[in-house]
mmCIF file of C-alpha atoms and ligand atoms in Angstrom:
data_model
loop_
_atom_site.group_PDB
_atom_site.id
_atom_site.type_symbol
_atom_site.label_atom_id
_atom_site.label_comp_id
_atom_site.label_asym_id
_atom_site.label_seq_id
_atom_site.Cartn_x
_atom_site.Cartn_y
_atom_site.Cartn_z
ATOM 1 C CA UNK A 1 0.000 0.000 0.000
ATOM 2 C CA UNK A 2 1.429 3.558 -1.058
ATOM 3 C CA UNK A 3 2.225 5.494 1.904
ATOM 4 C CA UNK A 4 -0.776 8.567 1.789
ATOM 5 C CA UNK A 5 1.016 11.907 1.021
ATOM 6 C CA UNK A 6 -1.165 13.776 3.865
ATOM 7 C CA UNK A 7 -3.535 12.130 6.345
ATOM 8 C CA UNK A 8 -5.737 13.407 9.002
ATOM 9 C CA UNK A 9 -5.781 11.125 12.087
ATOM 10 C CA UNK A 10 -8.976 11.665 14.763
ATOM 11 C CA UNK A 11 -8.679 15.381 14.037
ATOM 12 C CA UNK A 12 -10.205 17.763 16.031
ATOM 13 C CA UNK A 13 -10.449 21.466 16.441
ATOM 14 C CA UNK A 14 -12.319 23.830 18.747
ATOM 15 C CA UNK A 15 -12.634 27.029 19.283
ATOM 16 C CA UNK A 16 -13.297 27.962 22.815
ATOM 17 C CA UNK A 17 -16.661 25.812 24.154
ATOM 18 C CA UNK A 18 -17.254 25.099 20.596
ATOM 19 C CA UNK A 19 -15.742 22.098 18.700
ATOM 20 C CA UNK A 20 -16.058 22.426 14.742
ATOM 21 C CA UNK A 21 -14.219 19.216 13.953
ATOM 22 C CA UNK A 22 -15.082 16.547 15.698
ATOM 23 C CA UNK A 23 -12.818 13.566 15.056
ATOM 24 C CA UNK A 24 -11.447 13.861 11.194
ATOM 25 C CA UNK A 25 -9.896 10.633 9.418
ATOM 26 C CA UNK A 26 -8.787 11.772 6.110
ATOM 27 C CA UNK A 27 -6.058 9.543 3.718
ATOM 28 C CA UNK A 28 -4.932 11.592 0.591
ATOM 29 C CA UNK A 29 -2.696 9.361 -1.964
ATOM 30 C CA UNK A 30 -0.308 10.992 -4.085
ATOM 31 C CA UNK A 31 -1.558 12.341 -7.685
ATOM 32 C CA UNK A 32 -4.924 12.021 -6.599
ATOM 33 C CA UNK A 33 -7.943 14.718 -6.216
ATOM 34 C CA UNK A 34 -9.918 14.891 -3.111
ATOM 35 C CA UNK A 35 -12.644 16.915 -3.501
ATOM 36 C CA UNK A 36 -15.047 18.312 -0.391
ATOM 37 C CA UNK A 37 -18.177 19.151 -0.267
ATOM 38 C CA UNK A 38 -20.675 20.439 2.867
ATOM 39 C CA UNK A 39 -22.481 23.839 3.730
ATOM 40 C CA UNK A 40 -21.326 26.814 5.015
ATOM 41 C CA UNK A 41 -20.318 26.038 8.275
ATOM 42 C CA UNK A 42 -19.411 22.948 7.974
ATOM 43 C CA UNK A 43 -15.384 22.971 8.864
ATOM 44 C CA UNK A 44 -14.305 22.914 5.515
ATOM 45 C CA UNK A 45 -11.944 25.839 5.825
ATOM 46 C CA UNK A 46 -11.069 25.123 9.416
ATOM 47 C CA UNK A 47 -9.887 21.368 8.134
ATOM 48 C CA UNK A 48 -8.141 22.729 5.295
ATOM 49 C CA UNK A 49 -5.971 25.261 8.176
ATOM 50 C CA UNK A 50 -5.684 22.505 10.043
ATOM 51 C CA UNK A 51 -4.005 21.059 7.066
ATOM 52 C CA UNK A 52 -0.887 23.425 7.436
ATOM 53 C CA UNK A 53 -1.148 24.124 10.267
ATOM 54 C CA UNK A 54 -3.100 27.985 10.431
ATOM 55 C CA UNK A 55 -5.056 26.308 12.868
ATOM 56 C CA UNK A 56 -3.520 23.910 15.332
ATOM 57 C CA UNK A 57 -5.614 20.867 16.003
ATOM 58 C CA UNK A 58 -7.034 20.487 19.582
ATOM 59 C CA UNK A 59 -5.535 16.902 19.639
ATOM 60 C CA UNK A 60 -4.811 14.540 16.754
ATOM 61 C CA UNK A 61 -2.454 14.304 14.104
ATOM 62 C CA UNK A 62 -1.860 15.887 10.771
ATOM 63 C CA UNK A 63 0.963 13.693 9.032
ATOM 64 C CA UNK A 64 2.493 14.775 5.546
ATOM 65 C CA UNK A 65 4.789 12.474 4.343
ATOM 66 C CA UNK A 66 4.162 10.292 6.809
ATOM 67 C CA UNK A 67 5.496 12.508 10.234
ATOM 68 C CA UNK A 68 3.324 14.174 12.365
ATOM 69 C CA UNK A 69 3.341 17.815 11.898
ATOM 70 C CA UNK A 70 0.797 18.672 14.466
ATOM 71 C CA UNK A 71 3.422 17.390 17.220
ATOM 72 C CA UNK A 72 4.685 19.956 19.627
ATOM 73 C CA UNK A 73 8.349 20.915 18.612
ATOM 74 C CA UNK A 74 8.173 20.834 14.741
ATOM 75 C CA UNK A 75 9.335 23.815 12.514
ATOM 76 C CA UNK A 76 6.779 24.978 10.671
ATOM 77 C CA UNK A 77 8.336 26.913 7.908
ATOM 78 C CA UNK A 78 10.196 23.868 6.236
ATOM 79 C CA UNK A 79 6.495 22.128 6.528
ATOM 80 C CA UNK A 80 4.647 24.696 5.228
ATOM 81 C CA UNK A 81 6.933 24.893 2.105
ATOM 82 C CA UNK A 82 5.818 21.618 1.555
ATOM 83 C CA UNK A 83 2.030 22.544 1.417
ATOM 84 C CA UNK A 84 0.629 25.023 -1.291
ATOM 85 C CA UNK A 85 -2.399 26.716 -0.244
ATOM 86 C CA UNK A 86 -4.624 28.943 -2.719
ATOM 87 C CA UNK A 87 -7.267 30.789 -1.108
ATOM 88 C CA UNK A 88 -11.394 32.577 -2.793
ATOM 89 C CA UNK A 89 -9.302 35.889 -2.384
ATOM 90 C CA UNK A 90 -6.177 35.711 -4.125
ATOM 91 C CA UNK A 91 -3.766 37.630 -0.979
ATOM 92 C CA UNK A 92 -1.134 38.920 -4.185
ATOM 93 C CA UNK A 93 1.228 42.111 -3.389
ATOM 94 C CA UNK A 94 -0.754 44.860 -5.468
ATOM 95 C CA UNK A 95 2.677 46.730 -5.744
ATOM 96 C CA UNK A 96 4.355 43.668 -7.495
ATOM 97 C CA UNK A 97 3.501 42.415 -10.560
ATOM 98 C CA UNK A 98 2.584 39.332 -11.143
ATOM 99 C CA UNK A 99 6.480 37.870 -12.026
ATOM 100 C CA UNK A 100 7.435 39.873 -8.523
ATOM 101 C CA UNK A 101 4.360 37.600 -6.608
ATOM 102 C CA UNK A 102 5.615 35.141 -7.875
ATOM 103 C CA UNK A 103 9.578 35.372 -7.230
ATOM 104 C CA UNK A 104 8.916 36.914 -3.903
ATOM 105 C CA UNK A 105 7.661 33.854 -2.696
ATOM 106 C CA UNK A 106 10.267 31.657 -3.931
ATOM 107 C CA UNK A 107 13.182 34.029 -2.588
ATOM 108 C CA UNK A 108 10.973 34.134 0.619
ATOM 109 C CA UNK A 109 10.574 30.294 1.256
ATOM 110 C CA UNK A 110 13.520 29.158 -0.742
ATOM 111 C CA UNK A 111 15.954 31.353 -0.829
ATOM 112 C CA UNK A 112 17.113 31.780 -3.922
ATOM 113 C CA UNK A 113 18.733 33.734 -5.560
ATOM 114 C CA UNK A 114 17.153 36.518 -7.291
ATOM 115 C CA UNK A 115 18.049 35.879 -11.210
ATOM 116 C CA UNK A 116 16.603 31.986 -10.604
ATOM 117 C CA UNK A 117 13.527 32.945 -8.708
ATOM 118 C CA UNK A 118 12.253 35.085 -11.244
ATOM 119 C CA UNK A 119 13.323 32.480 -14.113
ATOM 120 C CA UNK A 120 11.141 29.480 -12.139
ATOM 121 C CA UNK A 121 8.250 32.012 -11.446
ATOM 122 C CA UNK A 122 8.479 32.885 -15.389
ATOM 123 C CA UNK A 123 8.219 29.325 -15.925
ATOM 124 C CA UNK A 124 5.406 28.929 -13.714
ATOM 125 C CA UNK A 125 3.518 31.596 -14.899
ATOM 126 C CA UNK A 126 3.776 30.335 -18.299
ATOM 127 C CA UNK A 127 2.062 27.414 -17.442
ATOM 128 C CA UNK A 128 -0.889 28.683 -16.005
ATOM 129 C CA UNK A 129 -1.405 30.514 -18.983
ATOM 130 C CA UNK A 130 -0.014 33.980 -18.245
ATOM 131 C CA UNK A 131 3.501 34.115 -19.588
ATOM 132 C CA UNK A 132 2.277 37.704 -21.581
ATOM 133 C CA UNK A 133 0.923 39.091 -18.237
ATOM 134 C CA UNK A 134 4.200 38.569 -16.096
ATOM 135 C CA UNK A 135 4.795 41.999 -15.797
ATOM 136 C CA UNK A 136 1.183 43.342 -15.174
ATOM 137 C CA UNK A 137 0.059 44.061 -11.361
ATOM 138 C CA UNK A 138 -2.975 42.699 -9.731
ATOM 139 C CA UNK A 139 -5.384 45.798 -11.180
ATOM 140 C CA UNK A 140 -4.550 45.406 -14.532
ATOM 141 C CA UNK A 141 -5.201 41.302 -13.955
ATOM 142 C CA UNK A 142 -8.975 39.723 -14.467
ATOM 143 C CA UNK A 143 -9.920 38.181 -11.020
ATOM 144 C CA UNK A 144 -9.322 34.994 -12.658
ATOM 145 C CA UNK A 145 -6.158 36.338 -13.999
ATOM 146 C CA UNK A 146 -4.993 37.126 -10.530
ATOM 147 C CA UNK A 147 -6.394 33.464 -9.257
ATOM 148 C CA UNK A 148 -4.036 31.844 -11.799
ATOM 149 C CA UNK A 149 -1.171 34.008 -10.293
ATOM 150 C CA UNK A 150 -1.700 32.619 -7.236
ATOM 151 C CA UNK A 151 -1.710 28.834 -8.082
ATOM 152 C CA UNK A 152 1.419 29.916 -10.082
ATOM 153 C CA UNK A 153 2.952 31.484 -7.171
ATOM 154 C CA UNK A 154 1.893 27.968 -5.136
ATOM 155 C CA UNK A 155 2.985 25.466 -7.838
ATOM 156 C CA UNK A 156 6.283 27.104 -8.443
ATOM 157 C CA UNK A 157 7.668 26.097 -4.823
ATOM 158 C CA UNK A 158 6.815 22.414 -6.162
ATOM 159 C CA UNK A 159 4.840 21.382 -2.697
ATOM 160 C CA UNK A 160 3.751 17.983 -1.712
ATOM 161 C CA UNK A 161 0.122 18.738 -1.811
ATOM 162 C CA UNK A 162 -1.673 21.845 -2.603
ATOM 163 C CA UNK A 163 -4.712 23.225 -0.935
ATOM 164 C CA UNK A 164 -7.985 24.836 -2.508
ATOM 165 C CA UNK A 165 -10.515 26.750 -0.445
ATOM 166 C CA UNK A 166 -12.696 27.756 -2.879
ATOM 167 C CA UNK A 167 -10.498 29.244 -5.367
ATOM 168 C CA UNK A 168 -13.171 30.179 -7.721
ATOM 169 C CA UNK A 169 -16.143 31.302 -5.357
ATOM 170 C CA UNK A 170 -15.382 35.229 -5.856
ATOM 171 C CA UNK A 171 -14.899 35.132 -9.652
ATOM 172 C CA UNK A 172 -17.521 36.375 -12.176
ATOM 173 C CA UNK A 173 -19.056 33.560 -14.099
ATOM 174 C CA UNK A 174 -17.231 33.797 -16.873
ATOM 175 C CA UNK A 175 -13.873 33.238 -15.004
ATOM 176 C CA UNK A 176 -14.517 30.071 -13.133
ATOM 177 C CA UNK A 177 -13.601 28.042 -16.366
ATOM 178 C CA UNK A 178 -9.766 29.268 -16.639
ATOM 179 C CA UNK A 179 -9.057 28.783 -13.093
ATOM 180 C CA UNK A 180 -10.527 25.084 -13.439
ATOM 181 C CA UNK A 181 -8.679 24.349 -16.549
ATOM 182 C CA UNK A 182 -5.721 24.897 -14.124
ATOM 183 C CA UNK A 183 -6.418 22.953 -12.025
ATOM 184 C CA UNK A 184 -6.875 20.063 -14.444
ATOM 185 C CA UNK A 185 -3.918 20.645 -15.782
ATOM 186 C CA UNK A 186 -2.093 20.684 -12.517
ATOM 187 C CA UNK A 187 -3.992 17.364 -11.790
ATOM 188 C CA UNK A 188 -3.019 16.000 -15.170
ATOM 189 C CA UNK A 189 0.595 16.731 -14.164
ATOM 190 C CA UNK A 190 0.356 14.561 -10.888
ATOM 191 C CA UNK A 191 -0.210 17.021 -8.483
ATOM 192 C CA UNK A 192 -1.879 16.272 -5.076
ATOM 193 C CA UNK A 193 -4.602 18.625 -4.467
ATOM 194 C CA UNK A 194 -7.404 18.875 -1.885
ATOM 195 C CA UNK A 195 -10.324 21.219 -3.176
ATOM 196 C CA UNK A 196 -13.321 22.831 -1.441
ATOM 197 C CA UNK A 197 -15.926 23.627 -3.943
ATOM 198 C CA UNK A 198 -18.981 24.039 -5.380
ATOM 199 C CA UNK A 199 -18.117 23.821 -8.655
ATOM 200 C CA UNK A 200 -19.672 19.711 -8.519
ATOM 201 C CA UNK A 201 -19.535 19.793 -12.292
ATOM 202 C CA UNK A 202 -15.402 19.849 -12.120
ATOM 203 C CA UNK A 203 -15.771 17.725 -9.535
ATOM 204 C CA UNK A 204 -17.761 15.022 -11.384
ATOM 205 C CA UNK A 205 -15.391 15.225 -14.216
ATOM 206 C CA UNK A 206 -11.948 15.477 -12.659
ATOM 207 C CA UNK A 207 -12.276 14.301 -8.851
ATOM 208 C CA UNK A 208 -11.118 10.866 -7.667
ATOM 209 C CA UNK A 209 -12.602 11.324 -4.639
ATOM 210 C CA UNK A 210 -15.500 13.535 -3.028
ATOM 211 C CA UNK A 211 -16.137 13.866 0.538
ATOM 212 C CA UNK A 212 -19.258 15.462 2.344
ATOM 213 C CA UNK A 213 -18.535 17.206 5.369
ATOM 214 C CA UNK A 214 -21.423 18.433 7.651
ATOM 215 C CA UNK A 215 -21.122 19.359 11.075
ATOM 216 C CA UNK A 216 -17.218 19.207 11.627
ATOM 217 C CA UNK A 217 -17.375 15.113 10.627
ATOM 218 C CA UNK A 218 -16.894 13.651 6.973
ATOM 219 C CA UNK A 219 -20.740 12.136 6.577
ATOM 220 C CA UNK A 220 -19.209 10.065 3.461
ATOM 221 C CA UNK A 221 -17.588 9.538 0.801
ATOM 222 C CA UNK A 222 -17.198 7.885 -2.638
ATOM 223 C CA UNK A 223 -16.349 8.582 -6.407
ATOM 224 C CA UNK A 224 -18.228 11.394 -7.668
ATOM 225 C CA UNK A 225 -20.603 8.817 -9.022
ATOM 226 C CA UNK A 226 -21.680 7.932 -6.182
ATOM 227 C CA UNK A 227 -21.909 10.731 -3.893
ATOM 228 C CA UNK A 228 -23.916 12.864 -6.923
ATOM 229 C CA UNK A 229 -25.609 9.597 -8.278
ATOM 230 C CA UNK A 230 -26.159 7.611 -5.171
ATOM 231 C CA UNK A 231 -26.085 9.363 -1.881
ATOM 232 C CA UNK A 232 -26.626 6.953 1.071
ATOM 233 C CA UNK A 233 -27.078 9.342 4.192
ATOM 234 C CA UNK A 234 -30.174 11.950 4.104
ATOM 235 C CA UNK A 235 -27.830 14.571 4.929
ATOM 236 C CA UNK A 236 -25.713 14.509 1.484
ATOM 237 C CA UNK A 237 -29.138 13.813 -0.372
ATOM 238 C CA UNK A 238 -30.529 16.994 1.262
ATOM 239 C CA UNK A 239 -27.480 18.987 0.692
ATOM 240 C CA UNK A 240 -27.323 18.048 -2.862
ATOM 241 C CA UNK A 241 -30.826 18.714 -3.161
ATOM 242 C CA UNK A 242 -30.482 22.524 -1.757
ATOM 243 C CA UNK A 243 -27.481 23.111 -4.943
ATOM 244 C CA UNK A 244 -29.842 22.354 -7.587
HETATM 245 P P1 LIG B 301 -16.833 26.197 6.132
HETATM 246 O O1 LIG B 301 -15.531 26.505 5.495
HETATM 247 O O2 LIG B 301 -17.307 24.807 5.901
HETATM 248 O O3 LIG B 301 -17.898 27.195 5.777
HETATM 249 P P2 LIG B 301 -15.501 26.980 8.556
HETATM 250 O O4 LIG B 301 -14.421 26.020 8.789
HETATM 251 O O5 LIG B 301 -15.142 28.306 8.012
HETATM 252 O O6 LIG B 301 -16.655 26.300 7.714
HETATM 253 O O7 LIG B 301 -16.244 27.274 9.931
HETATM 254 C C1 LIG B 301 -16.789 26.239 10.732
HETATM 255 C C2 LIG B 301 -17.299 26.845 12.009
HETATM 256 O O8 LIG B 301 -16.193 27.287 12.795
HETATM 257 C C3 LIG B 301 -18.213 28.030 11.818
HETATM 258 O O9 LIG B 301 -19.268 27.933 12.741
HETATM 259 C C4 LIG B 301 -17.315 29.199 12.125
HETATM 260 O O10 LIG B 301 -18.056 30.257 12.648
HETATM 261 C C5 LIG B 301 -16.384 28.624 13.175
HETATM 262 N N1 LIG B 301 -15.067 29.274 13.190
HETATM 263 C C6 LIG B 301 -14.162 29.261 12.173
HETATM 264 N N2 LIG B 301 -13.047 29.929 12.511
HETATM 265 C C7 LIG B 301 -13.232 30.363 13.783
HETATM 266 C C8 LIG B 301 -12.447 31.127 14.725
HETATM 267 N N3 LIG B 301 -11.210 31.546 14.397
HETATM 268 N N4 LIG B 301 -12.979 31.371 15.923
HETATM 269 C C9 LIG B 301 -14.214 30.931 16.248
HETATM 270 N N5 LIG B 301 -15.010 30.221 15.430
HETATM 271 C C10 LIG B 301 -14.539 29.948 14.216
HETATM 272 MG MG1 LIG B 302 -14.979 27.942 4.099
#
């Protein structure tokens, strides 16, 4: 059995009297797509900081690569290098352009050196698409321009996973489809990726795995199949019902 890439072991989280996860087991395999589902509220973004750690559990483990990186006493920088997280707002330097995002953050987290940071962020930017906008600052980007910056800026420090919380969710319409076709193409590449959405028709087409989250627990989960086509517990069939 292949060793998962990042799993979530009895995972809990709470925030004063209140616990929003309640005991999280979560295996993600290398190259595959896991893809979450659940309403507002549910702990999906709360999970997905527990993830890397922007959130520290309340007790159980978070293990990437197979070592615990919830334990007391581990660095988190080198760890979080290791996780790419791309958030609904796209957090880029509005003062750099996009080639600057990008470099920054490998000079930042890498350290290197300033001519080969911006040659692996022009690299990265090219393939999401935006080798012509590399010198253009967030204003003059699209929102979904600026979204594909920000996986760039992710991708190009070549993490072990990378994280989505609903990375399309404050785009116009006519957006969502370029920052998808990213993402496919990221997942075509062999990338490990973990993606709150509600975009279910990406998720029926390119997810391995979908997972319904409702009150800080994972209700269930299957291939998209059969969490859209056959959902077992009334909760899923009544959430699905409420996205039509
Ligand atoms: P989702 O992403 O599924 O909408 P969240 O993980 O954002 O859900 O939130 C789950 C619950 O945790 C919500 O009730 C939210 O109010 C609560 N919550 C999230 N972050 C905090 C925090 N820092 N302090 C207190 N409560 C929080
Ligand atoms: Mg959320």
């Amino acid at each position: 059995m292949t060793l998962p890439i990042l799993e979530l072991a009895g995972l809990r989280k709470s925030f004063g009297e209140l616990e929003i996860l309640t005991g999280i087991d979560l295996k993600v395999t290398k190259g595959e797509l896991a893809f979450v589902i659940g309403p507002s509220g549910s702990g999906k973004s709360t999970m997905l900081r527990c993830c890397n750690l922007l959130e520290r559990p309340t007790s159980g483990a978070v293990m990437l690569e197979g070592r615990n990186i919830a334990a007391s006493g581990v660095r988190l920088d080198p760890v979080r290098r290791r996780i790419g997280m791309v958030f609904q707002s796209f957090n880029l330097y509005p003062h750099l352009d996009a080639l600057g995002n990008v470099s920054l953050a490998l000079r930042k987290s890498l350290k290197l050196p300033r001519a080969e940071a911006a040659e692996r962020a022009a690299a990265a930017l090219e393939r999401v698409g935006l080798a012509e906008r590399a010198r253009h600052h967030p204003a003059q980007l699209s929102g979904g321009q600026q979204q594909r910056v920000a996986i760039a800026r992710a991708m190009a420090l070549e993490p072990a996973v990378m994280l989505f919380d609903e990375p399309t969710s404050a785009l116009d319409p006519e957006l969502v489809g370029e920052v998808l076709a990213v993402m496919r193409e990221l997942r075509e590449a062999g990338m490990t990726m973990v993606v709150v959405s509600h975009e279910m028709r990406f998720a029926r087409e390119a997810a391995d795995r979908v997972i319904f989250m409702d009150q800080g627990a994972i209700v269930e989960q299957g291939t998209a199949e059969e969490i859209f086509g056959a959902p077992k517990s009334s909760r899923l069939q009544a959430f699905l019902a409420r996205q039509a």
